[in-house]
Amino acid sequence: MLLRHIRYLKAVVDHGSFTRAAQALHVSQPALSQQIRELELGLGARLLDRSGRQVRPTDLGVAYLRHVDRALKELDEATRAVRDVEDLSTGSLRLGITPSIAAYLIAPLLRHFRSSYPGIGLVVHVAAQEEIEPALRNDELDLGIGFGDLPAEDIETIPLHDERLALIVSAIWQGARGNAFTAAELASTPLALLDGSFSTRRLVDQYFQNSGLRSSVAVEVNSITALMEIVRQTDLATILPANVAGAGLATIGLPPEFAPRRAALLRRRNAYHSAAARAFVVATKEVTSAMDCK
């Protein structure tokens, strides 16, 4: 049984005639009659009474059409739902984002996206890139935001902006010490850093090793939010993306500077991407492009 059979049956009942139904459907009457016979044979029931001048549904036909009407309404609603999703009036998006990028990007990004598409529901999962990529492969996430320096054949990267690590201190502390550090001053500065589970910490350790310096780590934490609050209210400095230095914090130049990392959107290569996901890619490019212009 096909949807065509049901629509043909409804047309015959609505018009009370095979001839008029065939004209409305733009099919031949023999073809229409054949489709109705196939439907009745498939159901093992006579659905139409053809004995009078007007074709009418039998008792079985009435019962069948009662259910069919409900099903057709559901199908019509489903069609509208598809159109609604495509025009982004509704839908959903599952996003994975690394902690360091989430600290400065997620709020302005969601503000920008929701201003255009308030009907799209978002689920945001903050995790290391090593967790985001498998989730993309398993269709547990639609998009990820991480870094493009960890290439994988089945993960497509869309470059966004350069993220550069910097020494971050409290604004009061910076006012007293100035805007630049020597290598010796950096080595003697007590630091509060993310712990070794973060890729940012591994980059910091590599930086000190390459510079021939030894870091003075006073505190290790596993939360960027907690780390920023520690730096804001103490004399400890930290090393994080320069973008996270918000109210009460300031950045200080380092000798030498950290090499930039290219942040990137991540998605499965050659996979279906929903209208919401495609719109989110555009929104992310707009937000990060504005950041680069500042």
CSV table of C-alpha atoms in Angstrom, one decimal:
chain,number,residue,atom,x,y,z
A,1,MET,CA,0.0,0.0,0.0
A,2,LEU,CA,1.3,3.4,-1.0
A,3,LEU,CA,0.3,6.9,0.0
A,4,ARG,CA,-0.9,7.3,-3.6
A,5,HIS,CA,-3.5,4.6,-3.1
A,6,ILE,CA,-4.9,6.5,0.0
A,7,ARG,CA,-5.0,9.8,-1.8
A,8,TYR,CA,-6.8,8.3,-4.7
A,9,LEU,CA,-9.4,6.7,-2.4
A,10,LYS,CA,-10.1,10.0,-0.7
A,11,ALA,CA,-10.5,11.7,-4.1
A,12,VAL,CA,-13.1,9.2,-5.2
A,13,VAL,CA,-15.0,9.6,-1.9
A,14,ASP,CA,-14.7,13.4,-2.0
A,15,HIS,CA,-16.0,13.6,-5.6
A,16,GLY,CA,-18.4,10.7,-5.4
A,17,SER,CA,-17.3,9.6,-8.8
A,18,PHE,CA,-14.3,7.9,-10.5
A,19,THR,CA,-14.6,10.2,-13.5
A,20,ARG,CA,-14.5,13.4,-11.5
A,21,ALA,CA,-11.8,12.1,-9.2
A,22,ALA,CA,-9.6,11.1,-12.2
A,23,GLN,CA,-10.0,14.5,-13.7
A,24,ALA,CA,-9.0,16.2,-10.5
A,25,LEU,CA,-6.0,14.0,-10.1
A,26,HIS,CA,-5.0,14.3,-13.8
A,27,VAL,CA,-4.9,10.5,-14.3
A,28,SER,CA,-6.9,8.2,-16.5
A,29,GLN,CA,-10.1,6.6,-15.0
A,30,PRO,CA,-8.8,3.0,-15.7
A,31,ALA,CA,-5.6,3.8,-13.9
A,32,LEU,CA,-7.5,5.2,-10.9
A,33,SER,CA,-9.8,2.2,-10.8
A,34,GLN,CA,-6.8,-0.1,-10.9
A,35,GLN,CA,-5.2,1.7,-7.9
A,36,ILE,CA,-8.3,1.4,-5.8
A,37,ARG,CA,-8.6,-2.3,-6.6
A,38,GLU,CA,-5.0,-2.8,-5.6
A,39,LEU,CA,-5.8,-1.1,-2.3
A,40,GLU,CA,-8.9,-3.2,-1.6
A,41,LEU,CA,-7.1,-6.4,-2.5
A,42,GLY,CA,-4.2,-5.5,-0.2
A,43,LEU,CA,-6.6,-4.8,2.7
A,44,GLY,CA,-8.9,-7.8,1.8
A,45,ALA,CA,-11.9,-5.5,2.1
A,46,ARG,CA,-14.3,-3.6,-0.2
A,47,LEU,CA,-14.0,0.0,0.6
A,48,LEU,CA,-16.3,1.6,-2.0
A,49,ASP,CA,-19.9,0.9,-2.9
A,50,ARG,CA,-20.1,1.3,-6.7
A,51,SER,CA,-23.7,0.1,-7.1
A,52,GLY,CA,-25.4,3.5,-7.0
A,53,ARG,CA,-25.2,6.6,-9.2
A,54,GLN,CA,-22.7,8.1,-6.7
A,55,VAL,CA,-19.8,6.1,-5.4
A,56,ARG,CA,-19.9,5.9,-1.6
A,57,PRO,CA,-17.7,4.4,1.1
A,58,THR,CA,-18.8,1.1,2.6
A,59,ASP,CA,-18.9,0.7,6.4
A,60,LEU,CA,-15.4,-0.7,6.2
A,61,GLY,CA,-14.4,2.2,4.0
A,62,VAL,CA,-15.8,4.7,6.5
A,63,ALA,CA,-13.8,3.1,9.3
A,64,TYR,CA,-10.7,3.0,7.2
A,65,LEU,CA,-11.0,6.6,6.1
A,66,ARG,CA,-11.5,7.8,9.7
A,67,HIS,CA,-8.0,6.5,10.5
A,68,VAL,CA,-6.6,7.6,7.1
A,69,ASP,CA,-7.7,11.2,7.7
A,70,ARG,CA,-5.8,11.4,11.0
A,71,ALA,CA,-2.7,9.9,9.3
A,72,LEU,CA,-2.9,12.4,6.4
A,73,LYS,CA,-3.1,15.2,8.9
A,74,GLU,CA,0.0,13.9,10.7
A,75,LEU,CA,1.8,13.7,7.3
A,76,ASP,CA,0.8,17.2,6.5
A,77,GLU,CA,2.1,18.4,9.8
A,78,ALA,CA,5.3,16.5,9.3
A,79,THR,CA,5.8,18.3,5.9
A,80,ARG,CA,5.3,21.6,7.6
A,81,ALA,CA,7.7,20.6,10.3
A,82,VAL,CA,10.4,19.9,7.7
A,83,ARG,CA,9.8,23.3,6.1
A,84,ASP,CA,10.0,24.9,9.5
A,85,VAL,CA,13.3,23.3,10.3
A,86,GLU,CA,14.7,24.3,6.9
A,87,ASP,CA,13.7,27.9,7.4
A,88,LEU,CA,15.2,27.7,11.0
A,89,SER,CA,12.0,28.6,12.9
A,90,THR,CA,12.6,25.4,14.9
A,91,GLY,CA,15.2,22.7,15.2
A,92,SER,CA,18.1,21.7,17.4
A,93,LEU,CA,21.9,21.7,17.5
A,94,ARG,CA,24.4,19.7,19.5
A,95,LEU,CA,27.7,21.5,20.0
A,96,GLY,CA,31.0,20.4,21.5
A,97,ILE,CA,33.6,23.1,22.4
A,98,THR,CA,36.9,23.0,24.1
A,99,PRO,CA,37.2,24.7,27.5
A,100,SER,CA,39.6,27.5,26.6
A,101,ILE,CA,37.6,28.6,23.6
A,102,ALA,CA,34.3,28.2,25.5
A,103,ALA,CA,35.6,30.7,28.2
A,104,TYR,CA,35.6,33.6,25.7
A,105,LEU,CA,33.6,32.5,22.7
A,106,ILE,CA,30.4,30.6,23.8
A,107,ALA,CA,28.5,33.6,25.3
A,108,PRO,CA,28.9,36.1,22.4
A,109,LEU,CA,28.4,33.2,19.9
A,110,LEU,CA,25.1,32.1,21.4
A,111,ARG,CA,24.0,35.7,21.8
A,112,HIS,CA,24.6,36.3,18.1
A,113,PHE,CA,23.0,33.0,17.0
A,114,ARG,CA,19.9,33.2,19.1
A,115,SER,CA,19.3,36.8,18.0
A,116,SER,CA,18.7,35.4,14.5
A,117,TYR,CA,17.3,31.9,15.3
A,118,PRO,CA,15.6,31.9,18.8
A,119,GLY,CA,13.6,28.8,17.9
A,120,ILE,CA,16.7,26.6,17.6
A,121,GLY,CA,17.5,24.6,20.8
A,122,LEU,CA,21.1,24.1,21.6
A,123,VAL,CA,22.9,21.5,23.7
A,124,VAL,CA,26.5,22.6,24.5
A,125,HIS,CA,29.0,20.1,25.7
A,126,VAL,CA,32.3,21.5,27.0
A,127,ALA,CA,35.1,18.9,26.6
A,128,ALA,CA,38.6,18.2,25.4
A,129,GLN,CA,39.0,17.9,21.6
A,130,GLU,CA,40.0,14.3,22.2
A,131,GLU,CA,36.4,13.7,23.3
A,132,ILE,CA,34.7,16.0,20.7
A,133,GLU,CA,36.1,14.2,17.7
A,134,PRO,CA,34.8,10.7,18.6
A,135,ALA,CA,31.4,12.2,19.5
A,136,LEU,CA,31.3,13.8,16.0
A,137,ARG,CA,32.1,10.4,14.4
A,138,ASN,CA,29.4,8.7,16.5
A,139,ASP,CA,26.8,11.3,15.5
A,140,GLU,CA,26.5,12.4,19.1
A,141,LEU,CA,27.4,16.0,18.2
A,142,ASP,CA,26.6,18.0,15.1
A,143,LEU,CA,29.5,20.4,15.3
A,144,GLY,CA,32.6,21.0,17.4
A,145,ILE,CA,34.8,24.0,18.0
A,146,GLY,CA,38.4,23.2,18.8
A,147,PHE,CA,41.7,23.5,16.9
A,148,GLY,CA,42.7,22.7,13.4
A,149,ASP,CA,46.2,21.4,14.3
A,150,LEU,CA,45.0,17.9,15.1
A,151,PRO,CA,44.0,16.7,11.6
A,152,ALA,CA,41.9,13.6,11.1
A,153,GLU,CA,40.8,12.2,7.8
A,154,ASP,CA,37.1,11.9,8.7
A,155,ILE,CA,36.9,15.3,10.5
A,156,GLU,CA,36.6,18.5,8.4
A,157,THR,CA,38.1,21.7,9.9
A,158,ILE,CA,36.8,25.2,9.0
A,159,PRO,CA,39.4,27.8,10.2
A,160,LEU,CA,38.1,30.5,12.4
A,161,HIS,CA,40.5,32.8,14.3
A,162,ASP,CA,44.0,32.8,15.9
A,163,GLU,CA,44.1,32.1,19.6
A,164,ARG,CA,47.2,33.4,21.3
A,165,LEU,CA,48.1,32.5,24.9
A,166,ALA,CA,49.2,35.4,27.2
A,167,LEU,CA,50.2,36.1,30.7
A,168,ILE,CA,47.0,37.3,32.6
A,169,VAL,CA,47.1,39.2,35.9
A,170,SER,CA,44.7,41.2,37.9
A,171,ALA,CA,44.2,44.8,36.7
A,172,ILE,CA,45.5,46.1,40.0
A,173,TRP,CA,48.6,43.9,39.8
A,174,GLN,CA,49.3,45.0,36.2
A,175,GLY,CA,49.0,48.7,37.1
A,176,ALA,CA,51.7,48.2,39.7
A,177,ARG,CA,54.0,46.1,37.5
A,178,GLY,CA,53.6,47.5,34.0
A,179,ASN,CA,52.9,45.9,30.6
A,180,ALA,CA,56.0,43.9,29.8
A,181,PHE,CA,58.0,41.1,31.5
A,182,THR,CA,61.6,39.9,31.1
A,183,ALA,CA,62.3,36.2,31.0
A,184,ALA,CA,63.7,36.3,34.5
A,185,GLU,CA,60.6,38.1,35.9
A,186,LEU,CA,58.4,35.5,34.3
A,187,ALA,CA,60.4,32.6,35.8
A,188,SER,CA,60.1,34.1,39.2
A,189,THR,CA,56.4,35.0,39.0
A,190,PRO,CA,54.1,32.6,41.0
A,191,LEU,CA,51.5,31.1,38.6
A,192,ALA,CA,48.1,29.6,38.9
A,193,LEU,CA,47.7,27.2,36.0
A,194,LEU,CA,45.3,24.7,34.6
A,195,ASP,CA,46.2,21.1,35.4
A,196,GLY,CA,47.8,18.6,33.0
A,197,SER,CA,44.5,17.4,31.6
A,198,PHE,CA,44.2,20.6,29.6
A,199,SER,CA,46.0,21.0,26.2
A,200,THR,CA,46.6,24.6,27.2
A,201,ARG,CA,48.7,23.5,30.2
A,202,ARG,CA,50.7,21.2,27.9
A,203,LEU,CA,51.4,24.2,25.6
A,204,VAL,CA,52.5,26.3,28.6
A,205,ASP,CA,54.9,23.6,29.8
A,206,GLN,CA,56.3,23.3,26.3
A,207,TYR,CA,56.8,27.0,26.1
A,208,PHE,CA,58.9,27.1,29.3
A,209,GLN,CA,60.9,24.2,28.2
A,210,ASN,CA,61.6,25.7,24.8
A,211,SER,CA,62.5,29.0,26.4
A,212,GLY,CA,64.9,27.4,28.8
A,213,LEU,CA,62.8,28.7,31.8
A,214,ARG,CA,61.5,27.0,34.9
A,215,SER,CA,57.9,27.9,35.9
A,216,SER,CA,56.9,28.7,39.4
A,217,VAL,CA,53.6,27.0,39.8
A,218,ALA,CA,51.8,27.8,43.0
A,219,VAL,CA,48.3,26.5,42.2
A,220,GLU,CA,46.8,24.0,39.8
A,221,VAL,CA,43.1,23.9,39.1
A,222,ASN,CA,40.8,22.0,36.7
A,223,SER,CA,38.4,24.9,36.0
A,224,ILE,CA,39.0,28.0,33.8
A,225,THR,CA,36.3,29.9,35.7
A,226,ALA,CA,37.9,29.2,39.0
A,227,LEU,CA,41.3,30.0,37.7
A,228,MET,CA,40.3,33.5,36.4
A,229,GLU,CA,38.7,34.3,39.8
A,230,ILE,CA,41.9,33.3,41.6
A,231,VAL,CA,43.9,35.6,39.4
A,232,ARG,CA,41.3,38.4,39.8
A,233,GLN,CA,41.5,38.3,43.6
A,234,THR,CA,45.2,37.4,44.3
A,235,ASP,CA,48.7,38.3,43.2
A,236,LEU,CA,49.0,35.1,41.2
A,237,ALA,CA,49.3,35.3,37.4
A,238,THR,CA,48.1,32.7,34.8
A,239,ILE,CA,48.6,31.9,31.2
A,240,LEU,CA,45.4,31.5,29.1
A,241,PRO,CA,44.0,32.7,25.8
A,242,ALA,CA,44.3,36.5,25.8
A,243,ASN,CA,40.6,36.7,24.9
A,244,VAL,CA,39.5,35.6,28.4
A,245,ALA,CA,40.9,38.7,30.1
A,246,GLY,CA,37.7,40.3,31.0
A,247,ALA,CA,36.8,42.8,33.7
A,248,GLY,CA,39.4,43.1,36.5
A,249,LEU,CA,42.0,41.3,34.4
A,250,ALA,CA,44.8,42.4,32.1
A,251,THR,CA,47.3,40.9,29.7
A,252,ILE,CA,51.1,41.4,29.8
A,253,GLY,CA,53.5,40.8,27.0
A,254,LEU,CA,55.9,37.9,27.2
A,255,PRO,CA,59.4,37.4,25.8
A,256,PRO,CA,59.0,35.5,23.4
A,257,GLU,CA,55.3,35.5,22.6
A,258,PHE,CA,53.4,32.3,22.3
A,259,ALA,CA,52.8,31.1,18.8
A,260,PRO,CA,49.2,31.4,17.8
A,261,ARG,CA,46.9,28.4,17.5
A,262,ARG,CA,44.2,28.3,14.8
A,263,ALA,CA,40.8,27.7,16.2
A,264,ALA,CA,38.5,25.8,13.9
A,265,LEU,CA,35.0,24.4,13.5
A,266,LEU,CA,34.9,20.7,13.4
A,267,ARG,CA,32.4,18.4,11.7
A,268,ARG,CA,32.2,15.0,10.1
A,269,ARG,CA,33.5,15.0,6.5
A,270,ASN,CA,31.0,14.1,3.8
A,271,ALA,CA,28.1,13.9,6.3
A,272,TYR,CA,24.6,15.4,6.2
A,273,HIS,CA,24.6,18.8,8.0
A,274,SER,CA,21.3,20.2,9.0
A,275,ALA,CA,20.0,23.7,8.2
A,276,ALA,CA,20.7,24.7,11.9
A,277,ALA,CA,24.3,23.4,11.7
A,278,ARG,CA,24.9,25.3,8.4
A,279,ALA,CA,23.5,28.5,10.0
A,280,PHE,CA,25.7,28.0,13.1
A,281,VAL,CA,28.8,27.8,10.9
A,282,VAL,CA,27.9,31.1,9.3
A,283,ALA,CA,27.2,32.7,12.7
A,284,THR,CA,30.5,31.4,14.1
A,285,LYS,CA,32.5,32.9,11.2
A,286,GLU,CA,30.8,36.2,11.7
A,287,VAL,CA,31.5,36.4,15.4
A,288,THR,CA,35.2,35.3,15.2
A,289,SER,CA,35.8,37.6,12.2
A,290,ALA,CA,34.6,40.5,14.3
A,291,MET,CA,37.0,39.4,17.1
A,292,ASP,CA,39.9,39.4,14.6
A,293,CYS,CA,39.0,43.0,13.6
A,294,LYS,CA,39.3,44.4,17.1
